[in-house]
């Protein structure tokens, strides 16, 4: 027997002639694209893409935060670095591809929030829905008989009071045979969701655009030196794309003293730093000086900037004197620490005043000791037995070519080494207060002692000044970021903790005059406390009805 033509297993029928799929057109395609872009699925996908796109920013150094690291990366990876640079891997957070994802997410969130806000506003103004005809199909359904002589309308009046006191929005419905009240609560849940998404948009705007008005700059100060907050005074400076140097607040920052506390009781951690403190003096323009301190986890906030302590080390004072006694170089040179015991490396460049340009590579040992091989090393980070060693180079330092060079590096390829290495001439070794002759009768070099009186007694703690590296950061978006972050938390917890539910109470008058009460609830989403909430409403309602039970005279007393 053959199957009917409309059976699911029947032979497919040929499409009727003349059936044509509608064309979307330009407007239709734009509407379709907008709906896809503003869907929650797309927003979540873009959030995931943004997280993935930010990964390269943590794998390779960024020009905005570590320009020296980028330079070193080019030196260490000469083949790979240019390719990554073309892909904007060293400028991830300002790259075209990262900005595209960022802007799409921004538009998607706005497209999600605006329609939902409009719908939510309309829902807040609307009355709760009409009471269903069959409450028995809903969750938490329970029935009770009202106390004798209770009127159905009065019962619903009391139910309305109970529900309103519990934070429900209520609407009353009356007929000849029954009365009911419809109540709902939990609109704060949707409000929290909207606040959450709106705050995310605020964070995107703040980070994406507000951060362009800030800056980050670094400066190294030796004890006794002063920094003036001007653009040229920074060692390195990273401005936002909208930054204007006329907005810099004029003030001076002086490093008065830098102190370090080392562990000396626990032998397992002997010599480990316990605390760093940079005692500074801040002087705003036209105001009195203000003494303050900067710690590793205690930045100084002044004149619209936050000053962070990044690093520290020793800055031996080195003086070079020409054969005729003229001092051609005298400065406290920051030596960069190479290990935990502050074995430090420094560069000295003397371009003028001598018969030849002079460059020196120095090592400073706060507590000098000898290894079995005879090599020097520092056994303790504090100044117990300081020693400075210098390898001398002569030749063209390349300073006259007009090409910027780092003060922490010396290109020795075109220089002639005079001491140390394969020269068969020992490196110059100096203790605080000592001097030595430079090779080739160029003059003398001295390791200046800043506290010779104490050094003579064996106390070198003040003989060598220290330096501190500061990061000076200005971010006008901090208050906005904190505010939007708090709103995000508020919206998140509100959306998770506030239940959305509806409760109905119906009072029906029977033929014998008694009143039958029905209670039921309905939740939007998972609400394990719904049944308990309906039971609580029923118990409070019955208790209130008994309290307001009308007094009826007994027939015998009439």
XYZ file of C-alpha atoms in Angstrom:
558
model
C 0.000 0.000 0.000
C 1.512 3.385 -0.967
C 2.045 6.116 1.606
C 0.148 9.402 1.386
C 2.018 12.196 -0.350
C 2.395 14.220 2.868
C 3.988 11.376 4.855
C 7.421 12.211 6.269
C 8.937 9.212 4.498
C 7.315 9.875 1.130
C 9.212 10.774 -2.012
C 10.223 14.453 -2.098
C 7.963 16.508 -4.238
C 9.342 18.763 -6.936
C 9.149 22.419 -5.958
C 6.306 24.316 -7.476
C 7.189 26.622 -10.297
C 7.204 30.296 -9.478
C 8.392 29.978 -5.833
C 11.146 32.581 -5.408
C 13.079 33.335 -2.213
C 12.751 36.985 -1.196
C 15.765 39.206 -1.766
C 17.128 40.986 1.252
C 18.547 43.962 -0.537
C 21.013 46.432 0.939
C 18.748 47.442 3.842
C 17.973 43.827 4.677
C 21.626 42.813 4.693
C 22.528 45.791 6.873
C 19.755 44.877 9.309
C 20.936 41.248 9.362
C 24.554 42.319 9.979
C 23.497 44.683 12.785
C 21.485 41.949 14.494
C 24.431 39.564 14.292
C 26.849 42.176 15.619
C 24.626 43.157 18.558
C 23.777 39.606 19.623
C 25.044 38.317 22.943
C 26.830 35.447 21.189
C 28.870 37.912 19.117
C 29.700 40.027 22.181
C 31.026 36.963 24.027
C 33.014 35.914 20.947
C 34.573 39.393 20.681
C 35.480 39.312 24.387
C 37.268 36.014 23.775
C 39.018 37.466 20.722
C 40.113 40.505 22.729
C 41.623 38.242 25.388
C 43.463 36.198 22.742
C 44.649 39.346 20.942
C 46.213 40.680 24.145
C 48.442 37.606 24.573
C 51.269 38.905 22.311
C 51.458 41.970 24.552
C 52.695 39.757 27.384
C 55.058 37.662 25.248
C 57.134 40.436 23.673
C 58.117 43.841 25.136
C 55.925 46.834 24.289
C 57.196 50.240 23.187
C 54.774 52.021 25.506
C 55.985 50.289 28.668
C 59.460 48.887 27.912
C 61.188 50.727 25.034
C 64.619 49.482 26.148
C 63.298 45.934 26.075
C 62.170 46.412 22.468
C 65.635 47.653 21.513
C 67.219 44.648 23.208
C 64.758 42.308 21.464
C 65.876 43.675 18.087
C 69.481 43.064 19.109
C 68.814 39.499 20.283
C 66.470 38.566 17.397
C 67.589 40.477 14.298
C 65.621 38.231 11.900
C 62.374 37.802 13.817
C 62.018 41.317 15.259
C 61.374 43.143 11.920
C 58.626 40.648 11.050
C 56.952 41.121 14.429
C 57.308 44.866 14.035
C 55.399 44.788 10.735
C 52.658 42.847 12.539
C 52.609 45.588 15.223
C 53.530 43.030 17.886
C 55.526 45.662 19.788
C 52.506 48.013 19.812
C 49.756 45.475 20.453
C 47.334 47.694 22.329
C 47.450 50.467 19.713
C 47.620 48.166 16.682
C 45.016 48.271 13.921
C 43.857 44.691 14.504
C 43.537 45.071 18.273
C 41.707 48.387 17.853
C 39.307 46.783 15.348
C 38.309 44.072 17.813
C 38.070 46.712 20.526
C 35.756 48.958 18.493
C 33.565 46.062 17.338
C 33.133 44.966 20.952
C 32.333 48.540 21.913
C 29.632 48.809 19.199
C 28.267 45.353 20.016
C 27.835 46.186 23.704
C 26.116 49.483 22.894
C 23.805 47.673 20.475
C 22.953 45.197 23.229
C 22.435 47.727 25.997
C 20.260 50.370 24.293
C 17.366 48.088 23.159
C 17.410 46.193 26.445
C 17.311 49.455 28.384
C 14.293 50.635 26.405
C 12.490 47.331 26.920
C 13.348 47.318 30.629
C 12.027 50.847 31.080
C 8.746 49.853 29.430
C 8.507 46.743 31.623
C 8.999 48.841 34.773
C 6.043 51.016 33.827
C 3.766 48.115 32.885
C 1.377 46.464 35.344
C 1.991 42.888 36.483
C 0.248 40.329 34.239
C -3.299 39.092 34.810
C -3.767 36.204 37.240
C -3.757 32.844 35.363
C -6.985 30.866 35.381
C -5.325 27.674 36.655
C -2.788 28.398 39.359
C -2.407 24.685 40.079
C -0.065 24.347 37.095
C 2.495 26.738 38.600
C 5.325 26.214 41.086
C 4.739 26.312 44.824
C 0.979 25.949 44.406
C -0.823 25.713 47.721
C -4.403 26.205 48.905
C -5.940 27.272 52.168
C -9.406 27.991 53.519
C -9.766 31.488 54.804
C -10.987 31.980 58.359
C -14.763 32.052 58.780
C -16.587 35.266 57.925
C -13.717 36.429 55.677
C -14.693 38.435 52.638
C -12.851 37.600 49.395
C -12.165 41.248 48.591
C -10.866 41.906 52.101
C -8.650 38.826 51.845
C -7.085 40.141 48.638
C -6.646 43.576 50.233
C -4.610 41.969 52.995
C -2.689 39.839 50.460
C -1.841 43.009 48.583
C -0.474 44.521 51.822
C 1.687 41.448 52.493
C 3.127 41.418 48.981
C 3.858 45.148 48.863
C 5.681 44.952 52.207
C 7.861 42.223 50.668
C 8.923 44.468 47.811
C 6.538 43.240 45.110
C 4.829 45.394 42.505
C 1.141 44.481 42.645
C -1.989 44.708 40.515
C -5.479 43.769 41.737
C -8.193 42.074 39.715
C -11.821 41.701 40.977
C -14.913 39.941 39.611
C -18.271 38.896 41.030
C -17.074 35.491 42.227
C -13.369 35.940 42.845
C -10.670 38.449 43.536
C -6.947 38.108 42.965
C -3.698 40.009 43.201
C -0.786 39.641 40.808
C 2.671 40.554 42.109
C 6.150 40.537 40.700
C 9.617 41.469 41.895
C 13.225 41.137 40.798
C 13.432 43.851 38.161
C 16.606 44.880 39.948
C 18.148 41.764 38.396
C 17.703 43.144 34.892
C 18.771 46.573 36.126
C 21.976 44.971 37.408
C 22.577 43.286 34.059
C 22.150 46.604 32.255
C 24.429 48.371 34.737
C 27.013 45.624 34.242
C 27.023 45.988 30.456
C 26.875 49.791 30.560
C 29.839 49.835 32.976
C 31.773 47.568 30.604
C 31.156 50.116 27.864
C 32.372 52.800 30.261
C 35.577 50.861 30.940
C 36.170 50.404 27.204
C 35.700 54.113 26.581
C 37.886 55.061 29.547
C 40.753 52.747 28.615
C 40.505 53.292 24.873
C 40.180 57.056 24.804
C 40.770 58.468 28.274
C 44.140 56.732 28.562
C 45.347 58.777 25.604
C 45.589 61.849 27.851
C 48.056 60.267 30.283
C 51.783 59.629 30.180
C 54.502 57.536 31.768
C 58.089 58.698 32.212
C 61.216 57.359 33.878
C 64.013 59.193 35.622
C 67.123 58.046 37.512
C 68.186 60.250 40.435
C 71.352 60.013 42.501
C 71.216 61.123 46.135
C 71.334 64.903 46.166
C 70.020 65.358 42.620
C 66.785 67.138 41.693
C 64.311 66.403 38.922
C 62.137 69.123 37.345
C 58.846 67.937 35.867
C 59.440 69.080 32.305
C 59.493 67.008 29.141
C 63.246 67.342 28.584
C 64.094 66.233 32.134
C 62.885 62.654 31.658
C 65.296 59.865 30.751
C 62.487 58.199 28.781
C 58.964 59.404 28.142
C 55.894 57.610 26.764
C 52.970 59.977 26.116
C 49.381 59.058 25.254
C 48.166 59.865 21.762
C 46.254 62.945 22.989
C 48.885 64.149 25.454
C 49.904 67.821 25.447
C 53.135 68.688 27.265
C 51.613 72.016 28.346
C 49.491 70.026 30.822
C 52.547 68.977 32.882
C 52.272 70.334 36.423
C 55.531 72.154 37.290
C 57.205 70.770 40.415
C 60.621 69.538 41.517
C 61.521 66.189 43.075
C 64.762 65.903 45.070
C 66.212 62.581 46.253
C 67.550 63.401 49.711
C 68.475 59.915 50.871
C 68.002 56.297 49.845
C 68.119 53.646 52.537
C 67.901 49.867 52.385
C 67.416 47.372 55.201
C 68.969 43.917 54.786
C 68.223 40.651 56.558
C 71.025 39.853 59.018
C 69.432 37.425 61.482
C 68.115 34.631 59.282
C 71.163 32.912 57.791
C 68.994 31.229 55.153
C 68.053 34.668 53.788
C 71.140 36.609 54.820
C 71.589 39.743 52.739
C 68.064 39.747 51.329
C 66.576 43.267 51.130
C 63.753 43.862 53.614
C 62.773 47.433 52.865
C 63.596 50.241 50.434
C 62.888 53.876 51.291
C 63.544 56.895 49.105
C 63.324 60.074 51.177
C 62.377 62.873 48.798
C 61.356 66.504 48.843
C 58.596 67.725 46.532
C 58.329 71.428 45.763
C 55.295 72.517 43.714
C 55.699 75.756 41.780
C 55.170 78.738 44.058
C 54.625 76.552 47.159
C 56.647 75.369 50.130
C 58.753 72.216 49.989
C 57.099 69.025 51.249
C 59.233 66.128 52.581
C 57.879 62.696 51.727
C 58.943 59.114 51.026
C 58.555 56.612 48.194
C 58.504 52.870 48.842
C 58.190 49.835 46.604
C 54.535 49.332 47.483
C 53.942 52.908 48.584
C 53.946 55.309 45.630
C 53.946 59.054 46.157
C 50.993 60.933 44.653
C 51.617 64.590 44.006
C 50.652 67.244 41.477
C 48.467 64.890 39.463
C 51.161 62.213 39.105
C 51.958 58.936 40.851
C 55.657 58.329 41.524
C 56.702 54.674 41.799
C 60.042 53.279 42.941
C 61.348 50.911 40.249
C 64.963 50.086 41.059
C 68.083 51.209 42.842
C 71.812 50.712 43.008
C 75.119 52.440 43.621
C 76.489 55.497 41.820
C 80.241 55.740 42.490
C 81.606 59.263 42.127
C 84.364 59.141 39.505
C 86.716 61.995 38.679
C 89.090 62.186 35.711
C 91.904 64.728 35.782
C 94.067 65.804 32.842
C 97.892 65.824 33.203
C 97.826 69.570 33.836
C 95.493 69.082 36.810
C 92.269 70.154 35.081
C 89.236 68.146 36.102
C 87.643 67.041 32.822
C 85.029 64.699 34.287
C 83.409 64.445 37.717
C 80.094 62.775 38.266
C 78.244 60.133 40.265
C 77.649 57.438 37.646
C 74.747 54.960 38.162
C 76.037 51.392 37.948
C 73.388 48.819 36.987
C 73.104 45.830 39.396
C 73.945 42.463 37.844
C 73.066 40.144 40.727
C 71.382 40.029 44.135
C 74.560 41.169 45.894
C 74.659 44.284 43.678
C 77.732 43.503 41.648
C 77.182 46.432 39.290
C 78.216 47.464 35.793
C 78.753 51.072 34.727
C 80.016 53.084 31.784
C 82.111 56.258 31.893
C 82.591 58.383 28.761
C 85.042 61.311 28.618
C 84.780 62.910 25.151
C 86.703 66.139 25.833
C 89.647 67.484 27.816
C 92.184 64.701 27.195
C 94.550 63.901 24.361
C 92.166 61.135 23.261
C 88.534 60.357 23.884
C 88.271 58.001 26.840
C 85.763 55.272 27.653
C 85.759 53.028 30.712
C 83.806 49.909 31.578
C 83.611 49.565 35.333
C 82.504 46.975 37.825
C 81.580 47.948 41.361
C 81.595 45.457 44.242
C 79.899 46.704 47.473
C 81.592 43.924 49.448
C 84.494 42.682 47.331
C 85.563 39.074 47.628
C 87.719 36.689 45.609
C 86.580 33.468 43.979
C 88.879 30.419 43.729
C 89.649 31.447 40.144
C 90.792 34.853 41.311
C 87.783 36.690 39.887
C 86.170 39.426 41.939
C 82.596 39.176 43.175
C 80.374 40.813 45.778
C 79.404 38.650 48.732
C 77.030 41.123 50.388
C 74.901 43.977 48.926
C 75.791 46.615 51.516
C 78.981 48.689 51.650
C 81.360 46.598 53.744
C 84.483 46.510 51.545
C 83.749 48.464 48.333
C 85.965 48.128 45.289
C 85.780 49.706 41.817
C 87.541 48.113 38.803
C 87.924 49.895 35.464
C 88.891 48.731 31.980
C 90.100 51.678 29.910
C 89.445 52.207 26.173
C 90.619 55.032 23.901
C 89.427 56.138 20.489
C 86.382 57.660 18.854
C 83.356 57.212 21.159
C 80.959 58.057 18.308
C 79.415 60.969 20.183
C 80.156 63.479 17.407
C 78.172 61.591 14.742
C 74.854 62.939 15.992
C 73.461 59.421 16.558
C 71.907 58.909 20.018
C 73.765 56.369 22.158
C 72.915 54.803 25.481
C 74.772 56.014 28.554
C 74.682 52.425 29.830
C 76.528 50.926 26.824
C 79.946 51.389 25.233
C 80.631 50.217 21.687
C 84.200 48.881 21.872
C 84.442 47.649 18.270
C 86.302 50.766 17.099
C 88.120 51.461 20.379
C 91.563 50.398 21.608
C 91.597 48.573 24.913
C 94.322 49.835 27.239
C 93.780 47.796 30.421
C 92.301 44.431 31.254
C 91.427 41.565 28.925
C 94.243 40.556 26.540
C 96.291 43.731 27.028
C 98.559 42.196 29.672
C 97.876 45.361 31.676
C 95.928 44.865 34.887
C 92.558 46.542 35.290
C 92.524 49.620 37.474
C 91.324 48.798 40.994
C 90.252 51.585 43.321
C 88.886 51.805 46.813
C 87.011 54.918 47.984
C 89.432 57.851 48.110
C 92.104 56.238 45.877
C 93.439 57.413 42.514
C 95.382 55.745 39.689
C 97.230 56.885 36.596
C 95.557 56.368 33.232
C 97.620 54.543 30.594
C 99.407 56.586 27.957
C 99.954 59.514 30.331
C 96.349 60.604 29.742
C 95.935 61.724 33.339
C 94.469 60.196 36.493
C 91.179 58.658 37.547
C 89.899 58.883 41.121
C 87.216 57.067 43.097
C 85.890 59.935 45.205
C 85.010 59.122 48.817
C 81.884 61.001 49.937
C 82.645 60.432 53.620
C 86.424 60.057 54.109
C 86.301 60.536 57.885
C 84.040 57.538 58.431
C 85.896 55.490 55.792
C 89.155 55.982 57.663
C 87.516 54.265 60.632
C 86.327 51.370 58.456
C 82.751 52.588 57.979
C 82.003 52.787 54.239
C 78.192 53.038 54.498
C 78.191 56.687 53.350
C 81.211 56.624 51.070
C 79.313 55.781 47.855
C 76.006 57.482 46.953
C 73.024 55.442 45.826
C 70.634 56.056 42.984
C 66.929 55.351 42.613
C 64.922 54.802 39.444
C 61.455 56.374 39.465
C 58.464 55.836 37.212
C 56.325 58.975 37.052
C 52.839 58.136 35.874
C 49.855 60.326 35.119
C 46.508 58.649 34.443
C 43.411 60.901 34.483
C 41.145 57.869 34.124
C 41.841 56.223 37.489
C 38.736 57.598 39.228
C 36.563 56.651 36.258
C 38.045 53.151 36.102
C 37.444 52.581 39.804
C 33.872 53.879 39.507
C 33.029 51.727 36.491
C 34.701 48.700 38.093
C 32.539 49.091 41.190
C 29.467 49.382 38.958
C 30.517 46.191 37.181
C 30.707 44.365 40.520
C 27.361 45.813 41.603
C 25.711 44.756 38.361
C 27.282 41.310 38.456
C 26.268 40.498 42.033
C 22.800 41.989 41.541
C 22.257 39.928 38.414
C 23.386 36.765 40.199
C 21.731 37.182 43.604
C 18.397 38.926 42.958
C 15.676 36.439 41.874
C 13.051 37.379 39.299
C 9.676 35.926 40.349
C 5.906 36.396 40.193
C 3.395 35.462 42.879
C -0.390 35.259 42.677
C -3.009 35.086 45.400
C -6.591 34.264 44.436
C -9.658 34.309 46.705
C -12.806 32.496 45.474
C -16.172 32.664 47.270
C -17.913 29.278 47.460
C -21.673 28.741 47.396
C -21.747 28.267 51.167
C -20.095 31.684 51.643
C -16.667 30.417 52.650
C -13.564 31.723 50.907
C -11.035 29.470 49.220
C -7.490 30.843 48.870
C -4.925 29.810 46.245
C -1.241 30.727 46.148
C 1.252 30.100 43.348
C 4.483 31.469 41.906
C 6.502 31.513 38.736
C 10.227 32.209 38.371
C 12.172 33.491 35.406
C 15.080 31.127 35.303
C 16.228 28.842 38.082
C 14.897 29.874 41.506
C 15.188 27.109 44.133
C 13.702 29.409 46.795
C 10.446 30.016 44.907
C 8.342 27.415 46.727
C 9.584 28.623 50.105
C 8.742 32.204 49.074
C 5.160 31.235 48.132
C 4.748 29.351 51.420
C 6.013 32.374 53.355
C 3.512 34.663 51.608
C 0.691 32.207 52.392
C 1.663 31.938 56.074
C 1.939 35.718 56.512
C -1.354 36.237 54.701
C -3.269 33.769 56.868
C -1.756 35.223 60.020
C -2.839 38.707 58.954
C -6.363 37.451 58.167
C -6.672 35.903 61.622
C -5.440 39.111 63.232
C -8.107 41.134 61.395
C -10.860 38.545 61.895
C -14.176 40.471 62.262
C -15.981 40.187 65.613
C -19.393 38.427 65.119
C -21.996 38.546 67.893
C -23.099 35.120 69.209
C -26.825 34.424 68.554
C -27.492 33.700 72.254
C -26.259 37.097 73.261
C -28.815 38.879 71.106
